[in-house]
Short mmCIF file of C-alpha atoms and ligand atoms in Angstrom, two decimals:
data_model
loop_
_atom_site.label_atom_id
_atom_site.label_comp_id
_atom_site.label_asym_id
_atom_site.label_seq_id
_atom_site.Cartn_x
_atom_site.Cartn_y
_atom_site.Cartn_z
CA MET A 1 117.77 117.58 110.57
CA THR A 2 118.62 114.36 112.38
CA PHE A 3 117.22 111.17 110.98
CA VAL A 4 116.75 107.65 112.43
CA CYS A 5 116.17 104.37 110.56
CA PRO A 6 112.58 104.11 109.56
CA GLY A 7 113.02 100.37 109.65
CA CYS A 8 114.47 99.82 113.09
CA ARG A 9 114.80 103.27 114.48
CA HIS A 10 118.47 103.00 115.16
CA ASP A 11 120.92 105.95 114.38
CA LEU A 12 121.93 106.51 110.76
CA LYS A 13 125.47 107.11 109.54
CA ASP A 14 125.36 110.25 107.42
CA GLU A 15 127.03 109.78 104.13
CA ALA A 16 125.42 112.78 102.62
CA PRO A 17 125.02 113.80 99.84
CA ARG A 18 125.33 110.21 98.68
CA ALA A 19 123.23 108.25 101.16
CA TYR A 20 122.35 107.50 104.69
CA SER A 21 122.98 103.98 106.02
CA CYS A 22 121.72 102.24 109.10
CA MET A 23 124.29 100.91 111.44
CA ALA A 24 122.07 98.35 112.85
CA CYS A 25 119.98 96.75 110.11
CA GLN A 26 122.35 97.88 107.21
CA ARG A 27 119.58 99.42 105.09
CA GLU A 28 120.91 102.06 102.76
CA PHE A 29 118.84 105.18 102.01
CA PRO A 30 120.09 107.07 98.90
CA PHE A 31 119.62 110.56 98.01
CA ILE A 32 117.55 111.12 94.81
CA ALA A 33 117.52 114.38 93.18
CA GLY A 34 118.98 115.75 96.45
CA ILE A 35 116.10 114.41 98.55
CA PRO A 36 116.80 111.65 101.02
CA ASP A 37 114.73 108.56 100.23
CA PHE A 38 113.67 106.68 103.29
CA ARG A 39 110.67 104.80 101.83
CA LEU A 40 110.29 101.28 102.96
CA PHE A 41 107.79 100.52 100.18
CA ASP A 42 106.85 102.09 96.89
CA PRO A 43 104.08 104.61 96.32
CA PRO A 44 100.69 102.73 95.34
CA TYR A 45 99.98 104.50 92.14
CA VAL A 46 103.31 104.14 90.14
CA SER A 47 106.03 101.61 89.85
CA ARG A 48 109.52 102.63 90.93
CA ARG A 49 110.84 102.44 87.35
CA GLU A 50 108.12 104.72 86.03
CA GLU A 51 108.63 107.15 88.90
CA THR A 52 112.33 107.24 88.11
CA ALA A 53 111.51 108.20 84.55
CA ARG A 54 109.17 110.90 85.61
CA VAL A 55 111.46 112.23 88.26
CA ASN A 56 114.23 112.39 85.54
CA ALA A 57 111.95 114.30 83.20
CA LEU A 58 111.29 116.77 85.79
CA LEU A 59 115.02 117.35 86.59
CA ASP A 60 115.75 117.73 82.97
CA ARG A 61 113.71 120.79 82.77
CA TYR A 62 114.16 121.83 86.41
CA ARG A 63 116.45 124.79 85.53
CA GLU A 64 114.67 125.87 82.54
CA PHE A 65 111.23 126.61 84.15
CA ASP A 66 109.99 128.50 87.03
CA TRP A 67 107.60 126.63 89.38
CA GLU A 68 104.52 127.38 87.46
CA GLY A 69 106.27 126.22 84.25
CA LEU A 70 107.50 123.14 85.71
CA THR A 71 104.03 122.32 87.20
CA ARG A 72 102.50 122.90 83.73
CA PHE A 73 105.08 120.62 82.20
CA TYR A 74 104.49 118.03 84.77
CA VAL A 75 100.67 117.81 84.32
CA ARG A 76 100.70 118.25 80.56
CA ARG A 77 103.66 116.07 79.59
CA ILE A 78 104.45 113.70 82.51
CA LEU A 79 101.08 112.72 84.08
CA THR A 80 99.70 109.96 81.89
CA ASP A 81 96.81 108.87 83.84
CA LEU A 82 94.52 111.95 83.29
CA ALA A 83 92.14 112.70 80.43
CA PRO A 84 92.87 115.91 78.55
CA ASP A 85 89.85 117.65 80.08
CA GLN A 86 90.81 116.30 83.57
CA LYS A 87 94.29 117.86 83.14
CA ASP A 88 92.97 121.34 82.76
CA ALA A 89 90.95 121.05 86.01
CA HIS A 90 94.03 119.33 87.63
CA LEU A 91 96.40 122.08 86.53
CA GLU A 92 94.12 124.84 87.80
CA HIS A 93 93.77 123.02 91.18
CA ARG A 94 97.67 122.86 91.55
CA LEU A 95 98.40 126.33 90.30
CA THR A 96 95.81 127.99 92.76
CA LEU A 97 96.82 125.73 95.74
CA ARG A 98 99.89 127.84 96.28
CA TYR A 99 97.79 130.82 97.20
CA ARG A 100 94.93 128.85 98.79
CA ALA A 101 97.59 127.25 101.16
CA ARG A 102 98.49 130.53 102.49
CA GLU A 103 94.87 131.48 103.20
CA ARG A 104 94.30 128.07 104.78
CA GLU A 105 97.46 128.49 107.03
CA LYS A 106 96.11 131.83 108.35
CA LEU A 107 92.68 130.15 108.91
CA LEU A 108 94.38 127.30 110.69
CA GLN A 109 95.96 129.75 113.25
CA ALA A 110 92.52 131.13 114.06
CA GLN A 111 91.01 127.68 114.40
CA LEU A 112 93.81 126.60 116.77
CA GLN A 113 93.52 129.73 118.89
CA ASP A 114 89.74 128.95 119.17
CA LEU A 115 90.79 125.64 120.81
CA GLY A 116 93.24 127.40 123.14
CA TYR A 117 96.26 126.12 121.32
CA SER A 118 98.81 128.24 119.68
CA LEU A 119 102.02 127.15 117.93
CA PRO A 120 104.89 128.05 120.05
CA ALA A 121 107.44 130.51 118.68
CA GLY A 122 110.13 128.75 116.63
CA CYS A 123 108.21 125.65 116.71
CA ARG A 124 108.97 122.42 114.82
CA ILE A 125 106.24 121.69 112.23
CA LEU A 126 105.89 118.39 110.34
CA ASP A 127 103.84 118.62 107.12
CA LEU A 128 103.02 114.83 106.91
CA GLY A 129 102.09 114.07 103.31
CA CYS A 130 103.13 117.46 102.05
CA GLY A 131 102.55 116.63 98.47
CA SER A 132 103.89 119.51 96.28
CA GLY A 133 104.68 121.48 99.31
CA GLU A 134 102.22 124.45 99.33
CA ALA A 135 101.33 124.12 102.98
CA THR A 136 104.95 123.52 103.86
CA VAL A 137 105.93 126.83 102.24
CA ALA A 138 103.06 128.43 104.02
CA PHE A 139 104.30 127.26 107.38
CA LEU A 140 107.80 128.36 106.46
CA SER A 141 106.68 131.91 106.58
CA ARG A 142 105.99 131.37 110.28
CA THR A 143 108.94 129.34 111.46
CA PRO A 144 112.12 128.00 109.75
CA HIS A 145 111.78 124.50 111.26
CA VAL A 146 109.31 122.79 108.90
CA THR A 147 109.87 119.29 107.46
CA GLY A 148 107.90 118.09 104.52
CA VAL A 149 107.40 114.38 104.07
CA ASP A 150 105.73 112.61 101.25
CA ILE A 151 105.80 109.14 99.60
CA SER A 152 105.99 110.72 96.11
CA LEU A 153 109.28 111.93 94.85
CA GLU A 154 107.72 113.62 91.90
CA GLU A 155 105.77 115.74 94.22
CA LEU A 156 108.69 116.46 96.36
CA VAL A 157 110.72 117.75 93.41
CA LEU A 158 107.84 120.28 92.64
CA ALA A 159 107.75 121.11 96.42
CA ARG A 160 111.49 121.87 96.28
CA LYS A 161 111.15 124.09 93.34
CA LEU A 162 108.31 126.11 95.05
CA CYS A 163 110.39 126.45 98.14
CA GLU A 164 113.29 127.73 96.26
CA GLU A 165 111.21 130.18 94.27
CA GLU A 166 109.79 131.55 97.63
CA GLY A 167 113.25 132.09 98.93
CA TYR A 168 113.26 129.37 101.67
CA TYR A 169 115.77 126.73 102.51
CA SER A 170 114.61 124.00 100.30
CA GLY A 171 116.53 120.78 101.98
CA SER A 172 113.74 120.08 104.31
CA PHE A 173 111.86 117.61 102.12
CA VAL A 174 111.98 113.88 102.85
CA ALA A 175 110.64 110.88 100.92
CA ALA A 176 109.27 108.36 103.40
CA CYS A 177 106.18 106.33 104.22
CA ALA A 178 103.83 107.81 106.75
CA GLU A 179 103.69 104.49 108.49
CA SER A 180 107.45 104.37 109.03
CA LEU A 181 108.96 107.85 109.51
CA PRO A 182 112.63 108.32 109.64
CA LEU A 183 112.28 111.21 112.19
CA PRO A 184 113.41 111.03 115.86
CA THR A 185 110.90 110.56 118.64
CA GLN A 186 109.38 113.58 120.26
CA SER A 187 111.09 115.97 117.73
CA PHE A 188 108.00 118.19 116.58
CA ASP A 189 105.53 120.51 118.22
CA PHE A 190 102.83 120.22 115.65
CA VAL A 191 101.87 117.71 112.95
CA TYR A 192 99.76 118.74 109.99
CA SER A 193 98.38 116.10 107.63
CA MET A 194 95.81 116.98 104.96
CA ASP A 195 94.31 114.49 102.59
CA VAL A 196 96.56 111.69 103.73
CA VAL A 197 94.86 109.25 106.27
CA GLU A 198 92.63 107.76 103.58
CA HIS A 199 95.49 106.94 101.40
CA VAL A 200 98.06 105.14 103.80
CA ARG A 201 98.35 101.51 103.86
CA ASP A 202 97.88 101.34 107.69
CA GLN A 203 95.89 103.96 109.27
CA ARG A 204 96.67 102.91 112.80
CA ALA A 205 100.47 102.86 112.08
CA PHE A 206 100.09 106.40 110.47
CA LEU A 207 98.40 107.77 113.74
CA LEU A 208 101.06 105.98 115.84
CA GLU A 209 103.82 107.50 113.93
CA ALA A 210 102.37 111.08 114.13
CA ARG A 211 102.07 110.43 117.96
CA LYS A 212 105.63 109.09 118.02
CA VAL A 213 107.28 112.18 116.67
CA LEU A 214 105.33 114.67 118.70
CA LYS A 215 106.73 116.22 121.75
CA ASP A 216 104.61 116.17 125.08
CA GLY A 217 101.75 118.65 124.54
CA GLY A 218 102.26 118.69 120.77
CA GLY A 219 99.32 119.15 118.47
CA PHE A 220 98.14 116.81 115.57
CA LEU A 221 95.78 118.23 112.97
CA PHE A 222 94.35 116.03 110.26
CA ASN A 223 91.22 115.70 107.96
CA SER A 224 89.58 112.58 106.94
CA PRO A 225 86.79 112.34 104.27
CA ASN A 226 83.70 110.77 105.66
CA ARG A 227 82.92 107.26 104.31
CA TYR A 228 79.24 107.62 105.10
CA SER A 229 78.83 111.30 103.71
CA LEU A 230 75.32 111.97 102.52
CA VAL A 231 76.22 115.58 101.58
CA ALA A 232 79.23 114.98 99.37
CA ALA A 233 80.22 112.46 96.58
CA GLU A 234 83.41 110.49 97.23
CA PRO A 235 85.91 113.16 96.76
CA HIS A 236 88.47 111.27 94.70
CA VAL A 237 86.20 109.83 92.10
CA ASN A 238 83.36 112.32 92.44
CA LEU A 239 80.85 109.50 92.72
CA TRP A 240 77.90 109.03 95.12
CA GLY A 241 77.53 106.08 97.53
CA VAL A 242 80.89 104.47 97.15
CA GLY A 243 81.36 104.44 100.94
CA PHE A 244 78.13 102.66 101.58
CA LEU A 245 79.22 99.67 99.57
CA PRO A 246 81.13 96.89 101.22
CA ARG A 247 84.79 98.05 100.73
CA ASN A 248 85.72 95.11 98.42
CA LEU A 249 82.92 96.24 95.99
CA ALA A 250 84.11 99.86 95.87
CA ASP A 251 86.74 99.09 93.06
CA PRO A 252 84.50 97.16 90.66
CA TYR A 253 81.80 99.72 91.24
CA CYS A 254 83.98 102.63 90.23
CA ARG A 255 85.31 100.81 87.23
CA LEU A 256 81.79 100.08 86.15
CA ARG A 257 80.72 103.66 86.33
CA GLY A 258 83.71 104.67 84.24
CA LYS A 259 85.74 106.24 87.13
CA GLY A 260 88.63 103.97 86.72
CA PRO A 261 90.21 101.84 89.56
CA TYR A 262 89.54 102.64 93.30
CA SER A 263 92.60 101.48 94.87
CA GLY A 264 94.82 102.67 97.74
CA LYS A 265 91.92 104.53 99.42
CA ARG A 266 90.09 103.63 102.53
CA LEU A 267 87.65 106.23 103.97
CA LEU A 268 86.69 106.09 107.54
CA SER A 269 83.39 106.65 108.98
CA TYR A 270 82.90 108.83 112.05
CA ARG A 271 82.82 105.91 114.40
CA GLU A 272 85.76 104.25 112.80
CA LEU A 273 87.73 107.63 113.06
CA THR A 274 86.90 108.38 116.60
CA ALA A 275 87.65 104.82 117.58
CA ILE A 276 91.18 104.80 116.03
CA VAL A 277 92.06 108.40 117.34
CA LYS A 278 90.95 107.34 120.89
CA GLU A 279 93.01 104.22 120.84
CA VAL A 280 96.19 106.01 119.66
CA PHE A 281 95.91 109.32 121.29
CA GLY A 282 93.97 108.29 124.48
CA SER A 283 90.82 110.30 123.72
CA SER A 284 89.24 111.59 120.68
CA HIS A 285 89.03 115.33 120.27
CA LEU A 286 87.41 116.09 117.10
CA PHE A 287 86.80 119.66 116.88
CA GLU A 288 83.42 121.14 116.44
CA ARG A 289 83.34 123.27 113.40
CA ARG A 290 80.31 124.75 111.73
CA PRO A 291 80.26 124.76 107.96
CA ASN A 292 81.69 127.57 106.20
CA PRO A 293 79.28 130.53 107.03
CA LYS A 294 79.52 131.72 103.41
CA SER A 295 78.38 128.17 102.20
CA GLN A 296 75.54 128.67 99.72
CA SER A 297 74.85 124.92 99.42
CA LEU A 298 71.50 123.67 100.54
CA ALA A 299 73.27 121.40 103.14
CA GLY A 300 75.01 124.54 104.50
CA LYS A 301 71.94 126.51 104.68
CA LEU A 302 69.94 123.69 106.36
CA TYR A 303 72.77 123.03 108.85
CA HIS A 304 72.72 126.79 109.94
CA ALA A 305 68.94 126.82 110.26
CA LEU A 306 68.87 123.73 112.42
CA ALA A 307 72.03 124.24 114.55
CA PRO A 308 72.77 123.37 117.23
CA PHE A 309 70.40 120.38 117.04
CA SER A 310 71.81 119.35 113.70
CA VAL A 311 75.44 119.28 114.96
CA LYS A 312 75.44 115.60 116.26
CA ALA A 313 73.38 114.23 113.37
CA TYR A 314 75.31 116.12 110.82
CA THR A 315 78.63 114.79 112.04
CA LEU A 316 77.64 111.23 111.04
CA ILE A 317 76.88 112.28 107.41
CA ALA A 318 79.30 115.28 106.97
CA ALA A 319 81.54 115.52 103.93
CA GLU A 320 84.56 115.30 106.11
CA HIS A 321 85.98 115.35 109.59
CA LEU A 322 88.76 117.61 110.92
CA VAL A 323 90.49 116.12 113.87
CA PHE A 324 92.70 117.94 116.33
CA THR A 325 94.28 115.99 118.99
CA GLN A 326 97.12 116.60 121.46
CA VAL A 327 99.78 114.35 123.18
CA PRO A 328 99.10 114.80 126.82
CA GLY A 329 101.64 117.26 128.36
CA GLU A 330 102.07 120.76 129.68
CA ASN A 331 100.63 122.70 126.59
CA SER A 332 97.52 120.46 126.38
CA LYS A 333 96.01 121.57 129.67
CA LYS A 334 94.92 124.86 128.47
CA ALA A 335 92.86 123.34 125.54
CA ALA A 336 91.68 120.53 127.68
CA GLY A 337 88.93 122.47 129.32
CA ARG A 338 87.74 123.55 126.02
CA GLN A 339 87.47 120.31 124.20
CA GLN A 340 84.09 119.48 122.91
CA PRO A 341 82.44 116.12 123.06
CA ALA A 342 83.04 114.39 119.72
CA ALA A 343 81.60 116.48 116.98
CA GLY A 344 82.62 116.76 113.32
CA ARG A 345 83.50 119.36 110.79
CA MET A 346 81.06 119.84 107.95
CA LYS A 347 82.00 121.11 104.64
CA ASP A 348 79.76 120.93 101.58
CA SER A 349 81.43 119.31 98.57
CA LYS A 350 82.09 122.69 97.04
CA ALA A 351 84.14 123.84 99.84
CA HIS A 352 85.81 120.54 99.95
CA SER A 353 86.98 120.60 96.42
CA ALA A 354 87.98 124.25 96.74
CA GLU A 355 90.19 123.55 99.94
CA SER A 356 91.65 120.12 99.37
ZN1 ZN B 1 117.83 100.07 110.67
#
């Protein structure tokens, strides 16, 4: 994998395994736990010092445990910001994600085919905001050229462990900020970014970076929880109505309701989302998806009963929007004829929590 300086995009001097250094701006990018650290700023939820302690604790037990054991150790002993009952649910979520990611990857292929887009053979995939790497590993079953980027080194250590255990080359994980990627221009065929856009500091910069690293005709798929959802609670704090408050009141409201701080999150409404995608990618191609046909929720049943009249209206209040967009180019022509006018994806809150 070739890298460029995330600060000035100049070439880097490869001094692996110690560090990369920029020949233009003189920035140094060290390797931490074997993972190149290209972050220009710290993760929002943990200090660098605390993160180092957590990463070291993970590395101390890295050889002793398998992936599941290491994940249990991480959640039970290292994560301090979860209540004991939250830890059980969180652990369950993490341990099953490994299997759900595979199912989601298969579903994704079908969804892309519906749009007339298919991943080219041997394609290069960027899992942007890969977290603990479950989707990255699912993609690795399809192509060896997958790069996982995340701002959290703790998650990346877990991702590397999973990758090793699944028998894949585990050197493709990179710590970086989604707003400043250390990746060469036009180097990927497909960028996949789940549960990320609402967490970045600068959502426009995030989209611009995704576009920058995509080749002509490359596809970008990401999801965005709906700020104005009427069918699901705010997914991070499981609280209704947060998005309807002015943004500066969301944090005090969540604290008041005993849901802790609400920082580092910015949910987009349907209109905000389409505007920003259109600005960066030229046009907005939200793809129309019906809710899960198996959905037993009242919202899901109603939707099916009223479709197609309900599609447009539902889009505004859906739990989440799923966006697929392409950089103009050869491969995008096929899909262009099938693009729907803007419409959203709807998922009931149960489906959301199960898939995210
Ligand atoms: Zn530089």
